[in-house]
CSV table of C-alpha atoms in Angstrom, one decimal:
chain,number,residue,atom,x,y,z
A,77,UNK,CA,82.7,116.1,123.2
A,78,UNK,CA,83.0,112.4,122.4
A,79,UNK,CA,79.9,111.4,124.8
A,80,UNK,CA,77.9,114.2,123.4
A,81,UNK,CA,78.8,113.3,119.6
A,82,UNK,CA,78.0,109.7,120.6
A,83,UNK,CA,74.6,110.7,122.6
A,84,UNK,CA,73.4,112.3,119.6
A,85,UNK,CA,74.0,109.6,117.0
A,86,UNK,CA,72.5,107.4,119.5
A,87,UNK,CA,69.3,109.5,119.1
A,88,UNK,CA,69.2,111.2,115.8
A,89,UNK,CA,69.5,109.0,113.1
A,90,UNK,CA,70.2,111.6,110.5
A,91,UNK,CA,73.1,113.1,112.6
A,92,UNK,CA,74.3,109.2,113.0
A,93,UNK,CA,73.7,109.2,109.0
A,94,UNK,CA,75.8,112.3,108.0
A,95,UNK,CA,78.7,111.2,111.1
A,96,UNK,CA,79.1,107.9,109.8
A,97,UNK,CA,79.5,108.8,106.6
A,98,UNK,CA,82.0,111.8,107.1
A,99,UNK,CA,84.3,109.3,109.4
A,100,UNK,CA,84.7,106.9,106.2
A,101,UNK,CA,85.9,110.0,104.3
A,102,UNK,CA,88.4,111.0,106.9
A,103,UNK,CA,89.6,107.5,107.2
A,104,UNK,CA,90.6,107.7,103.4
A,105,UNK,CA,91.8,111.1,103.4
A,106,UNK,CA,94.3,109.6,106.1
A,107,UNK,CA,94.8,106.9,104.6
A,108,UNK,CA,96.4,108.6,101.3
A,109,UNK,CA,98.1,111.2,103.9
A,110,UNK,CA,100.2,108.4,105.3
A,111,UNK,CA,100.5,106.4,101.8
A,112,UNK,CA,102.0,110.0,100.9
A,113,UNK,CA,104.6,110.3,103.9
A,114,UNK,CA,105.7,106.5,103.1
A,115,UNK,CA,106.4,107.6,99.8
A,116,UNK,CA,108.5,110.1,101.2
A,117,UNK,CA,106.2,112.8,98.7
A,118,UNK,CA,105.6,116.2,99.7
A,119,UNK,CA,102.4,118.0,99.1
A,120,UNK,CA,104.3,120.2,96.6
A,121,UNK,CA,105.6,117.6,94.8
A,122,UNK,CA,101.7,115.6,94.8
A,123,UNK,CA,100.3,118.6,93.6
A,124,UNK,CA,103.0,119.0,90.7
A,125,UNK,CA,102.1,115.0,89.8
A,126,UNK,CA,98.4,115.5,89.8
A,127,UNK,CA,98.4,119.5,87.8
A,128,UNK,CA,97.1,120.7,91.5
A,129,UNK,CA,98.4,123.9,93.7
A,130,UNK,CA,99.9,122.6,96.7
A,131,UNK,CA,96.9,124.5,98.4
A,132,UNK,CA,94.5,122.2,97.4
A,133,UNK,CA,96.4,119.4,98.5
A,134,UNK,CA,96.4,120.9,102.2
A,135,UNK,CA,92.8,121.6,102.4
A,136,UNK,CA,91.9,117.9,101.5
A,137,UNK,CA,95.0,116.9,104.1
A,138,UNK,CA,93.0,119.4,106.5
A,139,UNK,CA,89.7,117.7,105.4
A,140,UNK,CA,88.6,121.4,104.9
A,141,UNK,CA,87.7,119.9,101.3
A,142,UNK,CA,86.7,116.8,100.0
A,143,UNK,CA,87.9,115.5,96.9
A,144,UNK,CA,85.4,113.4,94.5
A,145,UNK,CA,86.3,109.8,94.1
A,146,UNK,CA,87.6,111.1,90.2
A,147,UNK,CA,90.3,113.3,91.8
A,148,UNK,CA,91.1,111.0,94.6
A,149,UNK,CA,92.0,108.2,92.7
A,150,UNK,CA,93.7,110.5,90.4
A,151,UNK,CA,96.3,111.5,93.6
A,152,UNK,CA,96.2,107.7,94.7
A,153,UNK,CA,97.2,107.0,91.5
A,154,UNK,CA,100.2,109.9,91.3
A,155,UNK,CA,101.0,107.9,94.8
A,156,UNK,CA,101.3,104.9,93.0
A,157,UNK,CA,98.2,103.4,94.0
A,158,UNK,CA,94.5,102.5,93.9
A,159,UNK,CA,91.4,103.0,94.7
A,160,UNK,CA,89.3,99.1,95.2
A,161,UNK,CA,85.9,98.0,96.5
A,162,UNK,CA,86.2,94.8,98.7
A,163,UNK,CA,83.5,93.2,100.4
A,164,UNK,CA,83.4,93.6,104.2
A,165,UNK,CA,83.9,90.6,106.4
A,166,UNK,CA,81.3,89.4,107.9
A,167,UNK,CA,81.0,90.0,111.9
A,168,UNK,CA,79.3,86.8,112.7
């Protein structure tokens, strides 16, 4: 699956568009999935902070829904953290 995923960004730059950007969303969904386990919070207990079901939690856990930047920072903030824009190093 890998070389066929990567043969078709290689040659459809719209695929390449929409896989790049979905990999930056997963990266920050797990991102706040391991921020929650260090906090030793459940997704029970993150949905009670935030005013969410513990379903919804689980479906953006599962990437099966994606939160908008509002409602993620909203449970990075429950997590006791946030949400920053930093300027990419350059490669050079």
């Amino acid at each position: 699956i890998d070389k066929d995923i990567e043969f078709k960004r290689q040659n459809d730059p719209e695929f390449r568009k929409a896989w790049d950007e979905s990999r930056s969303e997963y990266k920050l969904i797990g991102e706040m999935i391991s921020l929650r386990k260090k906090e030793k919070i459940t997704q029970k207990e993150l949905a009670t902070l935030t005013g969410n079901k513990q379903q919804t939690i689980s479906r953006i856990e599962r990437k099966e829904s994606i939160p908008t930047i509002r409602a993620f920072s909203h449970l990075l903030d429950a997590l006791g953290y946030e949400l920053q824009i930093v300027k990419k190093r350059s490669v050079n």
